[in-house]
Coordinates of C-alpha atoms in Angstrom, one line a residue:
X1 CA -63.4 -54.7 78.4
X2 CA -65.4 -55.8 75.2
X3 CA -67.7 -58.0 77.3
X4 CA -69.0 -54.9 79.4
X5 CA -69.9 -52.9 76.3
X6 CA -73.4 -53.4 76.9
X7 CA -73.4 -52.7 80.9
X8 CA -71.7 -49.6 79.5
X9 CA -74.4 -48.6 76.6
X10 CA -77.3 -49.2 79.1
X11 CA -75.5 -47.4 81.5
X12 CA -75.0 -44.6 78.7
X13 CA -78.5 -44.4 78.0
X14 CA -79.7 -42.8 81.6
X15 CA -77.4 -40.1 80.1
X16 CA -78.2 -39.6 76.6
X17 CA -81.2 -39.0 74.8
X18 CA -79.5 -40.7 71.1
X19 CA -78.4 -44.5 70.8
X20 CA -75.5 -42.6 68.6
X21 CA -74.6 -40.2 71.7
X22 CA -74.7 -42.9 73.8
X23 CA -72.2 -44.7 71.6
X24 CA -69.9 -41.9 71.5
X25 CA -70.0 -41.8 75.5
X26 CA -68.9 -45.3 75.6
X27 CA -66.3 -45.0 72.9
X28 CA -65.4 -42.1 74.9
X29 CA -64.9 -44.4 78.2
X30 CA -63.1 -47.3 76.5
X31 CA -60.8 -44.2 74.8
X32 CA -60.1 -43.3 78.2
X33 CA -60.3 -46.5 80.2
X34 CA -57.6 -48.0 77.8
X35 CA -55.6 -44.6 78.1
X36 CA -55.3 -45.1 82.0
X37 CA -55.0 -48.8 82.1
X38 CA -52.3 -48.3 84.3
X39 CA -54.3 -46.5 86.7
X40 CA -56.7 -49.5 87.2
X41 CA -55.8 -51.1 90.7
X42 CA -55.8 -54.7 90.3
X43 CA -58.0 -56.5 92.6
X44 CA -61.1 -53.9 92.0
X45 CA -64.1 -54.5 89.9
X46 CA -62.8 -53.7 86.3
X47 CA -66.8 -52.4 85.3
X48 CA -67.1 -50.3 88.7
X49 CA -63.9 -48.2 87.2
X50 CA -65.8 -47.6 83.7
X51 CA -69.0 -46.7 84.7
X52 CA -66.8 -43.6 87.2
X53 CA -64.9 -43.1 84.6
X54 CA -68.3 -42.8 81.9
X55 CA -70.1 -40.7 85.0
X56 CA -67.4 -38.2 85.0
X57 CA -66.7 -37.9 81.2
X58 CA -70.4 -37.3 80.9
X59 CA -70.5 -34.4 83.8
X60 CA -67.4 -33.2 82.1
X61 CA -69.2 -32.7 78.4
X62 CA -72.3 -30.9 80.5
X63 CA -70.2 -28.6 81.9
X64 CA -68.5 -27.9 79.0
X65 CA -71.6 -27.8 77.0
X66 CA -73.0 -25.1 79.5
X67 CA -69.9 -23.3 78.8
X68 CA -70.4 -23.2 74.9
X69 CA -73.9 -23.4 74.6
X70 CA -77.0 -23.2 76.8
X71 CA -80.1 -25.6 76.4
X72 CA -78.1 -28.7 75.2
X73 CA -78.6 -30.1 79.5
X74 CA -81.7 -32.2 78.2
X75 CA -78.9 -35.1 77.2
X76 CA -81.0 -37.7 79.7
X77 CA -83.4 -40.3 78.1
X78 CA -84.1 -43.7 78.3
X79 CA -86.4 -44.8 75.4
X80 CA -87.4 -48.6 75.2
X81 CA -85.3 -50.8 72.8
X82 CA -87.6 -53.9 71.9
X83 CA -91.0 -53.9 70.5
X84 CA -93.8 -54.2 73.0
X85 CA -97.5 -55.6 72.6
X86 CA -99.4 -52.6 72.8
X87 CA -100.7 -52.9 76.1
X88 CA -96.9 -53.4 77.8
X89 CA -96.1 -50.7 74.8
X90 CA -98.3 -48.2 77.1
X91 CA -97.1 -49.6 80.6
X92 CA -93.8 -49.0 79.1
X93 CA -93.8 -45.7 77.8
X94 CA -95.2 -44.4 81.7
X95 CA -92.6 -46.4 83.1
X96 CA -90.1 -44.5 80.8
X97 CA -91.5 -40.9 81.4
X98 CA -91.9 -41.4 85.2
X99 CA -88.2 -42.7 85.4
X100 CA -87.6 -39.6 83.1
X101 CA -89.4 -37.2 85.9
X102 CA -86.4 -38.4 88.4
X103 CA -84.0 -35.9 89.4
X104 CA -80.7 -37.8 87.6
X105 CA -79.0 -38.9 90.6
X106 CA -82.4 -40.8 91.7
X107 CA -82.4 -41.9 87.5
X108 CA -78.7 -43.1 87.9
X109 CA -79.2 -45.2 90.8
X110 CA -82.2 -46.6 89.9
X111 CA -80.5 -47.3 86.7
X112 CA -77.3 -48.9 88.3
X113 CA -78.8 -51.2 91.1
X114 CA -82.6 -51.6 89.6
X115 CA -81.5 -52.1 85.7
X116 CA -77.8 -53.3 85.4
X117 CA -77.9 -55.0 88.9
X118 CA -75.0 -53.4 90.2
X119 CA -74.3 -53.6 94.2
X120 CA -75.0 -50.9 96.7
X121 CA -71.2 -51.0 97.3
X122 CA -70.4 -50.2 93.4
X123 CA -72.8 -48.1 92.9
X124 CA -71.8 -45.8 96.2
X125 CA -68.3 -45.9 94.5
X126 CA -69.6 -45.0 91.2
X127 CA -71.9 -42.2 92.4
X128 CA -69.2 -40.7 94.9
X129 CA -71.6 -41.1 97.9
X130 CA -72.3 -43.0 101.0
X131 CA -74.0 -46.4 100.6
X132 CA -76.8 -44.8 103.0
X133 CA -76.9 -42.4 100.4
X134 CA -77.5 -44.2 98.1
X135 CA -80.3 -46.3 99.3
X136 CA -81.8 -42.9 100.4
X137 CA -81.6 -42.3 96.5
X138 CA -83.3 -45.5 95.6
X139 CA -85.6 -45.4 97.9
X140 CA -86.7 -42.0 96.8
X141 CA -86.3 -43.0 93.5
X142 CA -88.6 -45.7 93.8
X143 CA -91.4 -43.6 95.3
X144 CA -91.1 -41.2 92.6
X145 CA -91.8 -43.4 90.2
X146 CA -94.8 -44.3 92.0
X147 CA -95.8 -41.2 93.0
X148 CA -96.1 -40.3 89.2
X149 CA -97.8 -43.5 88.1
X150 CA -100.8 -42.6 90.6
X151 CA -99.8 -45.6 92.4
X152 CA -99.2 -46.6 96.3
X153 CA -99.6 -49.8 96.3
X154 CA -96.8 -52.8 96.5
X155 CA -98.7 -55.4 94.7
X156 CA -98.7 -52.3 91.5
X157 CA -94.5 -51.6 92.3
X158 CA -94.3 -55.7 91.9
X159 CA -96.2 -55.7 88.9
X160 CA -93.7 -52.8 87.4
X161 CA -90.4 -54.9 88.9
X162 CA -92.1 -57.7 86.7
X163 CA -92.8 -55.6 83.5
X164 CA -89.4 -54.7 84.0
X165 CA -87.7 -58.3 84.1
X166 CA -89.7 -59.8 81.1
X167 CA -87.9 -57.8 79.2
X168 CA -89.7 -55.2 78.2
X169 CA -87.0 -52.5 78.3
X170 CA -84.3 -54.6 77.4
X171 CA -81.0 -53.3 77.3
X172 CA -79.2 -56.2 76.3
X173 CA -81.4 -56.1 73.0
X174 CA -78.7 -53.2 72.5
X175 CA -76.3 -55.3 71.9
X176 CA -77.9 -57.4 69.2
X177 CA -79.1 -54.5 67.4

């Protein structure tokens, strides 16, 4: 389980808008992921199981929260973690507030498949849905993004991909922090 920590934290962070809540949602998985060992069928994708069990922990606290105390639902950010030059610091910070404009099932799956590189297949699982669905969600997800950059273009979504893998919202960076 230790070596998925940080799948887990960048997987966190679509969720919360704090490194420290973030933490707490993954101490809160492993909590329960150790707790219900037993319930982990052997033969399925250890990191698929976490991230349903994170998914529902998280929509269990929102609940709850909505319960005890209205106006604590903004618990969804995903800030950059490394230090950018400030041109990419820009680039990054639209990239980060269009993602933000996503309705959070879009945000998740772009998250799960675009970010973490999670399958269709997992990320159906983890999400509850069709893999149609899910695609549907990307897809949408994808010309959101877009949409609220101004931009139409697939040379512009290639250069964004790119931005993306050098690095420049680097989850793993997490880890070493």
């Amino acid at each position: 389980m230790v070596h998925l920590i940080p799948a887990l934290r960048a997987f966190a962070r679509t969720f919360c808008r704090t490194p420290d809540d973030a933490d707490d949602l993954v101490q809160e998985t492993l909590t329960k992921g150790l707790a219900n060992i037993d319930k982990f069928e052997a033969g399925t994708r250890m990191k698929s199981w976490l991230f349903t069990i994170m998914r529902n922990t998280y929509y269990t606290r929102v609940r709850a929260a909505v319960r005890e105390a209205p106006g604590l639902l903004d618990c969804a950010s995903l800030r950059p973690i490394s230090e950018a030059t400030q041109e990419w610091s820009v680039q990054g910070k639209e990239v980060h507030q269009a993602i933000q404009s996503l309705p959070e099932h879009q945000r998740e799956v772009l998250m799960l498949i675009g970010v973490l590189g999670v399958s269709y297949e997992e990320t159906a699982e983890i999400c509850g849905c069709a893999v149609g669905t899910v695609k549907s969600r990307l897809n949408r997800a994808r010309a959101g993004v877009l949409e609220y950059l101004g931009e139409s273009s697939s040379q512009t979504l290639m250069e964004r991909r790119s931005y993306l893998s050098e690095g420049q919202l680097d989850f793993e960076a997490e880890r070493r922090r």
